[in-house]
Coordinates of C-alpha atoms in Angstrom, one line a residue:
X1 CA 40.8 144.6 72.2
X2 CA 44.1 145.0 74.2
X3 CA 46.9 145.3 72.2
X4 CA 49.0 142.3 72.6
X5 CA 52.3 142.1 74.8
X6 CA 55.6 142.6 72.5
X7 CA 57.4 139.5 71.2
X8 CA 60.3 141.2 70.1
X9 CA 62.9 144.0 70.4
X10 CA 62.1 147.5 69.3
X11 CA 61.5 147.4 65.0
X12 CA 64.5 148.0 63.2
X13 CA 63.8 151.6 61.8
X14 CA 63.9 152.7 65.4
X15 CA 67.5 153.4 66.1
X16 CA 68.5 152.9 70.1
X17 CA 71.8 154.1 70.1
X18 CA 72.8 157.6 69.1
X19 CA 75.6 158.2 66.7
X20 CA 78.7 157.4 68.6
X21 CA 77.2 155.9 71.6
X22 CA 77.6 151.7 71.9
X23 CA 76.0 148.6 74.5
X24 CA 79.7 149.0 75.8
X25 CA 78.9 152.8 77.3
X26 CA 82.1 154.9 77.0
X27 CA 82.8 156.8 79.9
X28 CA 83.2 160.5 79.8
X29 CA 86.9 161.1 79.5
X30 CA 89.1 163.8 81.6
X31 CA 88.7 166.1 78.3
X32 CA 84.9 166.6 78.5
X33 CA 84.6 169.4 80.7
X34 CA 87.6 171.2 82.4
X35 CA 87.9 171.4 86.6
X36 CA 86.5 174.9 86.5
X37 CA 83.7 173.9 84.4
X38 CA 82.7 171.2 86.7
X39 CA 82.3 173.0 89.0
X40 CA 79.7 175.0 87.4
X41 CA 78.1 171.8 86.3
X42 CA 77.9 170.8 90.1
X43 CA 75.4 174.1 91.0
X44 CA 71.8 173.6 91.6
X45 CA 69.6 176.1 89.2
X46 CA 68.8 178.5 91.8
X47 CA 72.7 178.7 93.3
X48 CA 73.9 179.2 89.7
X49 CA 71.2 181.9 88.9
X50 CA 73.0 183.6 92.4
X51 CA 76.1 183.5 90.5
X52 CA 75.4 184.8 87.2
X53 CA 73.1 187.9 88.9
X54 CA 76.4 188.5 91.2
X55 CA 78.5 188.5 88.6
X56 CA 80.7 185.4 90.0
X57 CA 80.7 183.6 86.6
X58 CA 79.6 184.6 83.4
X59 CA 76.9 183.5 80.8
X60 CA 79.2 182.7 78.4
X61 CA 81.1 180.4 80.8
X62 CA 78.2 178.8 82.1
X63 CA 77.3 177.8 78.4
X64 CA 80.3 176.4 77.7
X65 CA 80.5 174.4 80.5
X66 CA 76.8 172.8 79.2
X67 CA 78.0 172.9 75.8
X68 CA 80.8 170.7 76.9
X69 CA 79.3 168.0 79.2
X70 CA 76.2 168.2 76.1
X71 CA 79.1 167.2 73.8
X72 CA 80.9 164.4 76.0
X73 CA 77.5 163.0 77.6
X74 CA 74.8 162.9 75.3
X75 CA 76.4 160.8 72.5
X76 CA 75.7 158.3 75.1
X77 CA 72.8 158.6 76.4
X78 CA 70.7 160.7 74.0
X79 CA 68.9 163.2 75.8
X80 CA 69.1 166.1 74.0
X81 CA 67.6 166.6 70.2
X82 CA 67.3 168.9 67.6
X83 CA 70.5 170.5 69.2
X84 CA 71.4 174.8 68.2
X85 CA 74.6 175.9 66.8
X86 CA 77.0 176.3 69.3
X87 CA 78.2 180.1 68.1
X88 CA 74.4 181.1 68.0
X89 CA 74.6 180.1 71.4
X90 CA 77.6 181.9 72.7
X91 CA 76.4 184.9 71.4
X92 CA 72.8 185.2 72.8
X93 CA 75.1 183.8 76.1
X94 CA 77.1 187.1 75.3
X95 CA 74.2 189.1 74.5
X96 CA 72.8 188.0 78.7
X97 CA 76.2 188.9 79.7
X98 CA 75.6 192.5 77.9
X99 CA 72.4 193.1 79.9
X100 CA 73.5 192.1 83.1
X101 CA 76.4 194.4 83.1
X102 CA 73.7 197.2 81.9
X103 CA 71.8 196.6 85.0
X104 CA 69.0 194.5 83.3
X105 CA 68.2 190.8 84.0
X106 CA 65.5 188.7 82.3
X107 CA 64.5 187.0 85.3
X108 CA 66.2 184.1 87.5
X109 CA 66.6 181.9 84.5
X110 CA 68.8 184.7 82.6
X111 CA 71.3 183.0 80.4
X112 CA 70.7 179.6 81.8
X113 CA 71.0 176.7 79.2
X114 CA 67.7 175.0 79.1
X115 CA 66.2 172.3 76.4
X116 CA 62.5 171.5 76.4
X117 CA 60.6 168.6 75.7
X118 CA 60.1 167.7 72.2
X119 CA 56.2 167.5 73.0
X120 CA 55.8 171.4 73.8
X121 CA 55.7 174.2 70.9
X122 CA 58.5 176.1 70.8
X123 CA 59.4 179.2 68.7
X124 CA 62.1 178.8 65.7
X125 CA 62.9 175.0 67.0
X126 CA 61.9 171.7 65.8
X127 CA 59.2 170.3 67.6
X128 CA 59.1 166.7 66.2
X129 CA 56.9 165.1 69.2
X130 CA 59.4 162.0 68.2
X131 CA 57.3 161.1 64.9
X132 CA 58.3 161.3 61.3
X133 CA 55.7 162.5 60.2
X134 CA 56.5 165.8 62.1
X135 CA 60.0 166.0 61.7
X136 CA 61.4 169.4 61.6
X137 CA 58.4 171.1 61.8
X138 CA 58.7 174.4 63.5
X139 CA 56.1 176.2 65.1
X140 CA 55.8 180.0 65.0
X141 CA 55.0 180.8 68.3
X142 CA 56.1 179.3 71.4
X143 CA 53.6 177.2 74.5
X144 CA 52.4 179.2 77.5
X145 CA 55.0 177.5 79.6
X146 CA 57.6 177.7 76.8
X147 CA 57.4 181.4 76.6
X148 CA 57.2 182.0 80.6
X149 CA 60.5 179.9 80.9
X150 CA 62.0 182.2 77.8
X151 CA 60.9 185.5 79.3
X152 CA 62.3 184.2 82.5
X153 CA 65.8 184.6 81.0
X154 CA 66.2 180.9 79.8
X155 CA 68.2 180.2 76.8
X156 CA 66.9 176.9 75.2
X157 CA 70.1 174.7 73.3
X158 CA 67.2 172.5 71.8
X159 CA 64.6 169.9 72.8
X160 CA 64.7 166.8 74.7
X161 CA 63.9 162.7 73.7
X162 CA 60.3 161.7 74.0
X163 CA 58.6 158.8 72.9
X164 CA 56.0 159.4 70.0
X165 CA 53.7 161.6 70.4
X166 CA 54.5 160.8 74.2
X167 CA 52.7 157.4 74.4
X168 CA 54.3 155.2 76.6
X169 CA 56.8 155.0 79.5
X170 CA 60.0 154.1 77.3
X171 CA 61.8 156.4 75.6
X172 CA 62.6 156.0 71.5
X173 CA 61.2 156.8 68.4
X174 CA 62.2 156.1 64.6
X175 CA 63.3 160.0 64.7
X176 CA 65.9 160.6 67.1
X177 CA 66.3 157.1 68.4
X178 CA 66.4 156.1 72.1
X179 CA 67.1 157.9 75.3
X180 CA 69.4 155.7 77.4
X181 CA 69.2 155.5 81.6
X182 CA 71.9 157.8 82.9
X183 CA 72.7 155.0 85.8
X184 CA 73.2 152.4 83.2
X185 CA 73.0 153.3 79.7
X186 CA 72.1 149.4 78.9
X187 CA 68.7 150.5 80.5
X188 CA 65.7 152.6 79.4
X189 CA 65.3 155.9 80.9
X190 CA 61.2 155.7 81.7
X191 CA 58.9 158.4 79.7
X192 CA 57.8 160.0 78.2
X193 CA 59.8 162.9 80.0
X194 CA 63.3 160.4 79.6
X195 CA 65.2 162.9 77.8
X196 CA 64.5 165.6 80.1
X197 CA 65.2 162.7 83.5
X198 CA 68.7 161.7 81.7
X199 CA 69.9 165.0 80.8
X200 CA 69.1 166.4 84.3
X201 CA 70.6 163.6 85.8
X202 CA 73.9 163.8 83.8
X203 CA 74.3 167.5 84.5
X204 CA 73.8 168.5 80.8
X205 CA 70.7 170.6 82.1
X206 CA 70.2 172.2 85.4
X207 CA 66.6 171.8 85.7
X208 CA 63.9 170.5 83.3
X209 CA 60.5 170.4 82.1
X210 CA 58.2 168.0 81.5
X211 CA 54.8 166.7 81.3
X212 CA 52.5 164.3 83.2
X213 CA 49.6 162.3 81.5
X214 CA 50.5 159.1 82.6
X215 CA 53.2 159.4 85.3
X216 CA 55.5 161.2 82.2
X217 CA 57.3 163.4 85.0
X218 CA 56.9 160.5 88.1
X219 CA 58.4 157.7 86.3
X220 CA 61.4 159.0 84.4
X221 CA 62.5 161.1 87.8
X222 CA 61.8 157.6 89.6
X223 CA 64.4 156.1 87.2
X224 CA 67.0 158.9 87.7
X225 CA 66.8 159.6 91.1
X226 CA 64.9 163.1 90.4
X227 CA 62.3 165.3 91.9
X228 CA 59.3 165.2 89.2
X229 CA 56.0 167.0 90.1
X230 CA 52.6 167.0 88.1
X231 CA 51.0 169.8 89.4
X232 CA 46.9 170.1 90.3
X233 CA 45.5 170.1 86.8
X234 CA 45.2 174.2 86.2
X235 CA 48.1 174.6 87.9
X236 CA 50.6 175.0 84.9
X237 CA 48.0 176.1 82.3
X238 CA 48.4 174.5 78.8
X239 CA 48.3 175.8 74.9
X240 CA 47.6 177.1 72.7
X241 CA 45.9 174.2 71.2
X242 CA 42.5 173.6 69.8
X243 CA 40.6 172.3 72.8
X244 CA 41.0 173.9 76.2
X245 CA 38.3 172.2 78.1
X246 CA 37.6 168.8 77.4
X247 CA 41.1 166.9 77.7
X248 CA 42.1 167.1 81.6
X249 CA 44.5 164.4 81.9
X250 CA 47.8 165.6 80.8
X251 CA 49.5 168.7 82.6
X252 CA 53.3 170.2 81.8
X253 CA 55.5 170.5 84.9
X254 CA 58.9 170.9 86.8
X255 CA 62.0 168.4 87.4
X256 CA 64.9 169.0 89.2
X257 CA 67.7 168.1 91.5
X258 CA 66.8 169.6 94.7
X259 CA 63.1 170.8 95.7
X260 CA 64.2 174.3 95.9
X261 CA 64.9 174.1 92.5
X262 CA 61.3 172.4 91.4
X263 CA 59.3 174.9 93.4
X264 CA 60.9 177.9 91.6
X265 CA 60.5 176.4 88.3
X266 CA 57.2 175.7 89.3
X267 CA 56.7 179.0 90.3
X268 CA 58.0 180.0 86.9
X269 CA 55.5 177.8 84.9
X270 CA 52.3 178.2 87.1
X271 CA 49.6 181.1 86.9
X272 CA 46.3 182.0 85.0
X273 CA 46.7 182.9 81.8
X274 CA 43.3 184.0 79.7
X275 CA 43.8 181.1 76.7
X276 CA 43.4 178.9 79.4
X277 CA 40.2 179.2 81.3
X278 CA 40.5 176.7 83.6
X279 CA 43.7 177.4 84.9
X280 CA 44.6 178.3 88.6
X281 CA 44.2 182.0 89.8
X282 CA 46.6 181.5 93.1
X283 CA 49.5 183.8 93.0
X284 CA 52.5 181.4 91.3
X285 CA 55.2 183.2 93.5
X286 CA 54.3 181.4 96.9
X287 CA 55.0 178.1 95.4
X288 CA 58.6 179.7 95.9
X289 CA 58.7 180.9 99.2
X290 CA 61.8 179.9 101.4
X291 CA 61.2 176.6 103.1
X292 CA 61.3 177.6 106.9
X293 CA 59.6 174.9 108.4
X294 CA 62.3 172.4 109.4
X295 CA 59.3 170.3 111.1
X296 CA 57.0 170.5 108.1
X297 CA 56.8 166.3 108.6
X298 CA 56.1 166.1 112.0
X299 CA 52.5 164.9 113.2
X300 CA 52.0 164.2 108.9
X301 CA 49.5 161.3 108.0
X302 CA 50.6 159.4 105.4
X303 CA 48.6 156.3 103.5
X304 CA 50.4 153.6 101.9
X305 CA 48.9 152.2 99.2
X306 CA 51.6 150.3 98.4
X307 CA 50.1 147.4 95.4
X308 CA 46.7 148.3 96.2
X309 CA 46.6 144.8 98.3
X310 CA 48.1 142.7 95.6
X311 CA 46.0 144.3 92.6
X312 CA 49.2 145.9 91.2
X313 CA 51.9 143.5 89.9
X314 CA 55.2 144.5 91.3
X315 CA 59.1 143.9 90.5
X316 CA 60.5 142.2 93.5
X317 CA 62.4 144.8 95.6
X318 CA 60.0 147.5 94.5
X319 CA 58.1 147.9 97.4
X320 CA 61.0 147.0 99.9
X321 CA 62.8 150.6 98.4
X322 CA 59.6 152.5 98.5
X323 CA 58.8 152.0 101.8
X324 CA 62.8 152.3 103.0
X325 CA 62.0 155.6 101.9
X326 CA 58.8 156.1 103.7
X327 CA 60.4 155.5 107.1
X328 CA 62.6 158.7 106.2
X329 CA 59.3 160.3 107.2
X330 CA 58.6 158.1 110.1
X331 CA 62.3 159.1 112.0
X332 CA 60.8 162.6 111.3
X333 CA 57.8 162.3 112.8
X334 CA 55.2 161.8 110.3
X335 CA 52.8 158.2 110.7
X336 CA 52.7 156.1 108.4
X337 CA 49.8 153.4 107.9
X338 CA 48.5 151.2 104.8
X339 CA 45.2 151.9 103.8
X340 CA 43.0 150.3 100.8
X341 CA 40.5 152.4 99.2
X342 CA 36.8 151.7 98.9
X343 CA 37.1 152.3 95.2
X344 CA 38.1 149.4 92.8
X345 CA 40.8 149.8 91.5
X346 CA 39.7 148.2 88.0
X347 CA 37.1 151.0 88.0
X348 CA 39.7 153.1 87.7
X349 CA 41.9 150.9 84.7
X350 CA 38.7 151.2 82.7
X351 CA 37.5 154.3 83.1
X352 CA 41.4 155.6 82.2
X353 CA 41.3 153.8 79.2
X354 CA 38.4 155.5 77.6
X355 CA 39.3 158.4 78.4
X356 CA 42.9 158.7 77.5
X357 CA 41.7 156.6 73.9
X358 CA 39.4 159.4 73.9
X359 CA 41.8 161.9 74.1
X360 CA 44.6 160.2 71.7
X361 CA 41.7 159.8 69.3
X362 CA 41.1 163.6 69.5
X363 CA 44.4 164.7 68.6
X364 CA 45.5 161.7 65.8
X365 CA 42.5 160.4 64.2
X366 CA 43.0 162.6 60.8
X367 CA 46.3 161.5 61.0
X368 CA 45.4 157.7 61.2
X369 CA 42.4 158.0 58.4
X370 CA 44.9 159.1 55.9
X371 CA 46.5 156.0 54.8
X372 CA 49.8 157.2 53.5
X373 CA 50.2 158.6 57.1
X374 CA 48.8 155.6 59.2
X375 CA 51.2 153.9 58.2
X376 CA 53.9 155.9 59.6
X377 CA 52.7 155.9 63.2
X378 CA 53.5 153.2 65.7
X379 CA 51.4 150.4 66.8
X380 CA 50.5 151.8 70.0
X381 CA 49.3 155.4 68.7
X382 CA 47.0 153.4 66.2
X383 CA 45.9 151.4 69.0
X384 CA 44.6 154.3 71.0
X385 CA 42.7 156.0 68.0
X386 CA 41.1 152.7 66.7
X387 CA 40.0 151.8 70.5
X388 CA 39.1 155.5 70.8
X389 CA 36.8 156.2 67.9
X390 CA 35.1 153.4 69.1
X391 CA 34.2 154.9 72.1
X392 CA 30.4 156.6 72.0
X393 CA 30.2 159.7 74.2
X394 CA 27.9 157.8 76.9
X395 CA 31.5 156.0 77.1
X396 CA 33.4 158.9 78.2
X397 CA 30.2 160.4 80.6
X398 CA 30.1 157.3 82.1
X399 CA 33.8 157.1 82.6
X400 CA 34.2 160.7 84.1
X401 CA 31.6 159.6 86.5
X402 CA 34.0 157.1 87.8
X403 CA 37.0 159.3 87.4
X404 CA 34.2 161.8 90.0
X405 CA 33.7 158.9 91.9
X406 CA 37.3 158.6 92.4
X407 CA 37.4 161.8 93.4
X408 CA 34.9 161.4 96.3
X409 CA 36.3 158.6 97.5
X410 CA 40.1 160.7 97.5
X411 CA 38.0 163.3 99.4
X412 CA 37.2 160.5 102.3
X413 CA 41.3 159.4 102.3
X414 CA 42.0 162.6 102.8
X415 CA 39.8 163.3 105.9
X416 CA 42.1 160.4 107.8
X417 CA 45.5 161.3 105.8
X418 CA 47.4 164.2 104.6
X419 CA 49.0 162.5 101.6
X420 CA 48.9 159.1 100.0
X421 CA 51.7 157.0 99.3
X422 CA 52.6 154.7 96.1
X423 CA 55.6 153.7 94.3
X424 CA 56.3 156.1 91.1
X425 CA 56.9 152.3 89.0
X426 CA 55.8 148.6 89.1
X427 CA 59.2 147.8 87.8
X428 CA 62.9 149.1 87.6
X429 CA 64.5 150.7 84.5
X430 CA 64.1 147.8 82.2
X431 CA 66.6 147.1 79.4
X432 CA 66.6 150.1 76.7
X433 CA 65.8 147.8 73.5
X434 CA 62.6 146.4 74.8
X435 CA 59.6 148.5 73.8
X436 CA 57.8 147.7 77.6
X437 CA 57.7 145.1 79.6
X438 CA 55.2 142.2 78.3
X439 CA 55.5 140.5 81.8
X440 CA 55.5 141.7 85.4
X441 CA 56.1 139.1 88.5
X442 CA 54.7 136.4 86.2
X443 CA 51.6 138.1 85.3
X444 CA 51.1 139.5 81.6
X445 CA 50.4 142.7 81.1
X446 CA 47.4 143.4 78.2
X447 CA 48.5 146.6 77.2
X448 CA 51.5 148.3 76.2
X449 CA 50.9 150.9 79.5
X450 CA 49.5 148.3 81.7
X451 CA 53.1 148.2 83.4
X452 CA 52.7 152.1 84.6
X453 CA 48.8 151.7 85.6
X454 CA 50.4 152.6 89.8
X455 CA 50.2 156.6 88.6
X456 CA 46.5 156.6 87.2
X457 CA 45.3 156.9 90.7
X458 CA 47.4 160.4 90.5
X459 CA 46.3 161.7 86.9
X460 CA 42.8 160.9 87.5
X461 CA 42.4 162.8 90.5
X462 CA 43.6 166.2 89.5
X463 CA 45.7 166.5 92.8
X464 CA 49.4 167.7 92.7
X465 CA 51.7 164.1 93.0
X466 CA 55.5 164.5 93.3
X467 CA 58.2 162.0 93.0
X468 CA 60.6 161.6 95.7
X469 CA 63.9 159.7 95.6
X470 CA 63.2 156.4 97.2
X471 CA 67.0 154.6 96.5
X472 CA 68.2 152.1 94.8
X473 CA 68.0 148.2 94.6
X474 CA 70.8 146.0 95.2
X475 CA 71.2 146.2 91.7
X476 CA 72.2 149.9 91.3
X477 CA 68.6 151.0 89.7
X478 CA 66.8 153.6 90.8
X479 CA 63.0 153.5 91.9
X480 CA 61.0 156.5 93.3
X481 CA 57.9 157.2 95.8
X482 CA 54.6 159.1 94.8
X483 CA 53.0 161.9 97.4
X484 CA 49.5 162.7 96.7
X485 CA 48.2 165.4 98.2
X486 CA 44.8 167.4 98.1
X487 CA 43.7 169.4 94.9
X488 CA 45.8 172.8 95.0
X489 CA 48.3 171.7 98.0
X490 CA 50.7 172.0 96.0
X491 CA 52.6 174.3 98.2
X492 CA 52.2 171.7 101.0
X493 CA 53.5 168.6 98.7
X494 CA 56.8 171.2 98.1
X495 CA 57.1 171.8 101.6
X496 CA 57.2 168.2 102.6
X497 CA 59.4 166.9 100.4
X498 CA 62.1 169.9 101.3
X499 CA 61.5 168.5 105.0
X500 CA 62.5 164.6 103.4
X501 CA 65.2 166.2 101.6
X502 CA 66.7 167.6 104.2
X503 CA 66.7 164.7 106.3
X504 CA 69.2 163.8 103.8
X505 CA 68.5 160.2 102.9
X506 CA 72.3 159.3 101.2
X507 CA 70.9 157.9 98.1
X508 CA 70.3 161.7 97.2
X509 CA 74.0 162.4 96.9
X510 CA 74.1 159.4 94.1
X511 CA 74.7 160.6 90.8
X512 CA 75.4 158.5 88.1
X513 CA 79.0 156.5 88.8
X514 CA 79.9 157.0 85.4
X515 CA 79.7 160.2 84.6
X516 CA 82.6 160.7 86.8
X517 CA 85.9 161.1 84.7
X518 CA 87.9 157.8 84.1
X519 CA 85.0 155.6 85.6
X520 CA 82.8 153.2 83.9
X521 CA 78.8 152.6 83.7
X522 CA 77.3 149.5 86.3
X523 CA 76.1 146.3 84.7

């Protein structure tokens, strides 16, 4: 049974407004962060690594700078969690600062503040995954990504928001409350990657992580005028954890500000690693490589799916940004032409809800048989486990044959187009105290994801899918366009959005209007 549209704001034990923060959105004030420390904050990842590894600033001022903009931003948007003391901090800064002058770097990411998402395990820091029943729980070792970004030089100042247990496309839980849209603090900040999306986006990190089951690092990037990639599946391998090779539908990934950042975090994350068997051999460094190609989009076939002719509810005004953003590619060259796949669509919807229950059921059904701790998870999570153990394993064969057939019929596309085109949403940023939208264009939506169902298309096949910036409605919200490409094109994807980049669309220059000292949020 589908689990009913909501009828009401988010339940009163789940705080939406961190301590300090209010509907009325304070601005940042002139004391936040100093003139010199702004313009630390206003460094891509890669130009800041420069400086630190030349000497030009120091770690300890580069984590004060964060430190400060952490302390005037996040109170109003709440982005980062389970925050570490700030004089631990100065001294492992210090401690960087040490090495360097020694002659000894960690890596690109030495001494750069970084906060991961409260979903991946990480070493001597709470990883709550936004439920109660795993607050403060700290795990003794740290993710495979976790640790490559730590060996990589990267000090981590905590975690950032996610939903629970990272189900669903809005950002709160009853632990830590919810993470507000950097553009507009009245509005959500997508999911389940929102905390890492609004803390990129308000300059409180310089890149992030994230992951990607259902459109986790599309959606929140789409919201926050972000890059956000999910990787081929293999790319960025996954674990430890007690199952490494049935679930396939989540992966861990890169967002930034600027594709040259994404690709060397990318680079940073990706490569075969032996706990993970069916992770990607390829050498991780050439996701990285200098983007030389100024004509990388010329002559490149592109399919626009666009609502998957009509299937796919859509917000007024979504489609109209996406493909504003598509003709970017069009002035560059590139050919552009709407296309509607063989495949059903609805195939797809059902066989993405068996597996994915399938999944959820996996990892939460002890959990929900213990009644004392049922009772503590939210609807949707028990949801997914009671549709899930329902499920008989012809279920999930049968509904990896359609996710193969899928896969065939992506093969076909891609004999007649390069990349495949949909928007990263069906709606805007929607207002932050409504759990998700019950209603889209008039048309009810049956379950609490039915609203993101436009990225299944993407998880289910496996393929690398980035978000690119697509603008802005009239009404100052950001929205965001999908790239498909081929399985393990990842290197292509990157290279095609650098060549959209630097056509310089001037929606990429927005940043949020209120972030800006004196000025206030949008409404």
């Amino acid at each position: 049974m589908p689990i009913p549209p909501p009828s009401s704001p988010l339940p009163s034990d789940s705080p939406t407004s961190p301590p300090g923060a209010s509907s009325s959105a304070p601005s940042v004030g002139e004391g936040a962060t100093s003139p010199a420390q702004r313009e630390i904050l206003a460094l891509g990842a890669l130009a800041l690594s420069r400086a630190i590894h030349a000497r030009e600033l120091s770690c300890r001022e580069v984590m004060n700078a964060y430190l400060a903009q952490i302390d005037a931003a996040n109170p109003v948007v709440n982005a980062i969690v389970s925050r570490r003391d700030h004089e631990v901090l100065m001294e492992e800064a210090g401690e960087c600062d040490r090495e360097l002058a020694a002659g000894r770097s960690r890596g690109w990411l030495h001494g750069i503040p970084q906060a991961i998402k409260d979903l991946s395990a990480t070493r001597d820091l709470p990883t709550s995954m936004g439920s109660p029943l795993f607050k403060g729980q700290v795990p003794q070792q740290d993710g495979i990504m976790v640790r490559r970004m730590r060996e990589a030089g990267a000090i981590f100042v905590g975690k950032t928001n996610t939903p629970e247990f990272g189900l669903g496309s809005q950002t709160y839980n009853r632990v830590f409350g919810a993470t507000r849209n950097a553009f507009d603090p009245a509005l959500c900040a997508g999911g389940s990657s929102g905390g890492a999306a609004a803390a990129l986006a308000m300059r409180m990190l310089p890149v992030a992580d994230g992951s990607d089951m259902m459109g986790s690092l599309r959606n929140p990037a789409a919201y926050h005028n972000l890059f956000g990639m999910r990787p081929s599946f293999g790319r960025v391998p996954h674990g430890p954890g007690p199952d490494i090779f049935g679930h396939q539908l989540a992966t861990e990934g890169p967002m930034a500000r600027s594709v040259g950042d994404l690709a060397r975090l990318l680079a940073t994350q990706a490569g075969a690693h032996p706990r993970a068997p069916l992770s990607l051999a390829d050498d991780p460094e050439r996701l990285a490589d200098p983007f030389d190609d100024a004509d990388a989009a010329s002559g490149l076939r592109i399919g626009w799916l666009g609502d998957w002719q009509g299937y796919l509810a859509m917000e007024e005004g979504v489609l109209d940004v996406c493909q504003g953003a598509l003709s970017v590619f069009e002035r560059l060259g590139a050919r552009v032409e709407p296309v509607v796949p063989e495949m059903s669509p609805e195939r797809l919807w059902q066989s993405w809800l068996v597996l994915r229950q399938w999944a959820v059921a996996g990892s939460l059904s002890e959990v929900w048989a213990d009644d004392s701790r049922r009772c503590q998870l939210k609807p949707e999570a028990c949801w997914e486990v009671e549709q899930g153990m329902g499920r008989t394993a012809l279920d999930v064969h049968r509904a990896n044959v359609e996710r193969s057939a899928w896969y065939a019929c992506l093969l076909g596309l891609f004999e007649r187009f390069d990349a495949l085109a949909l928007p990263s949403a069906q709606v805007f940023a929607f207002d932050v105290d409504t759990p998700w939208p019950g209603q889209i264009a008039g048309r009810t939506m049956d379950t609490y994801h039915r609203w993101m169902e436009v990225v299944i298309a993407g998880s289910l096949s496996g393929c690398p899918v980035i978000n690119l910036p697509a603008g802005f409605n009239p009404r100052g919200q950001a929205m965001g366009v999908q790239l498909i490409a081929p399985h393990r094109r990842d290197r292509d994807l990157l290279r095609w959005a650098h060549a959209f980049e630097q056509a310089a669309p001037d929606w990429l220059e927005r940043e949020p209007e209120w972030r800006t000292p004196g000025a206030h949020p949008p409404r």
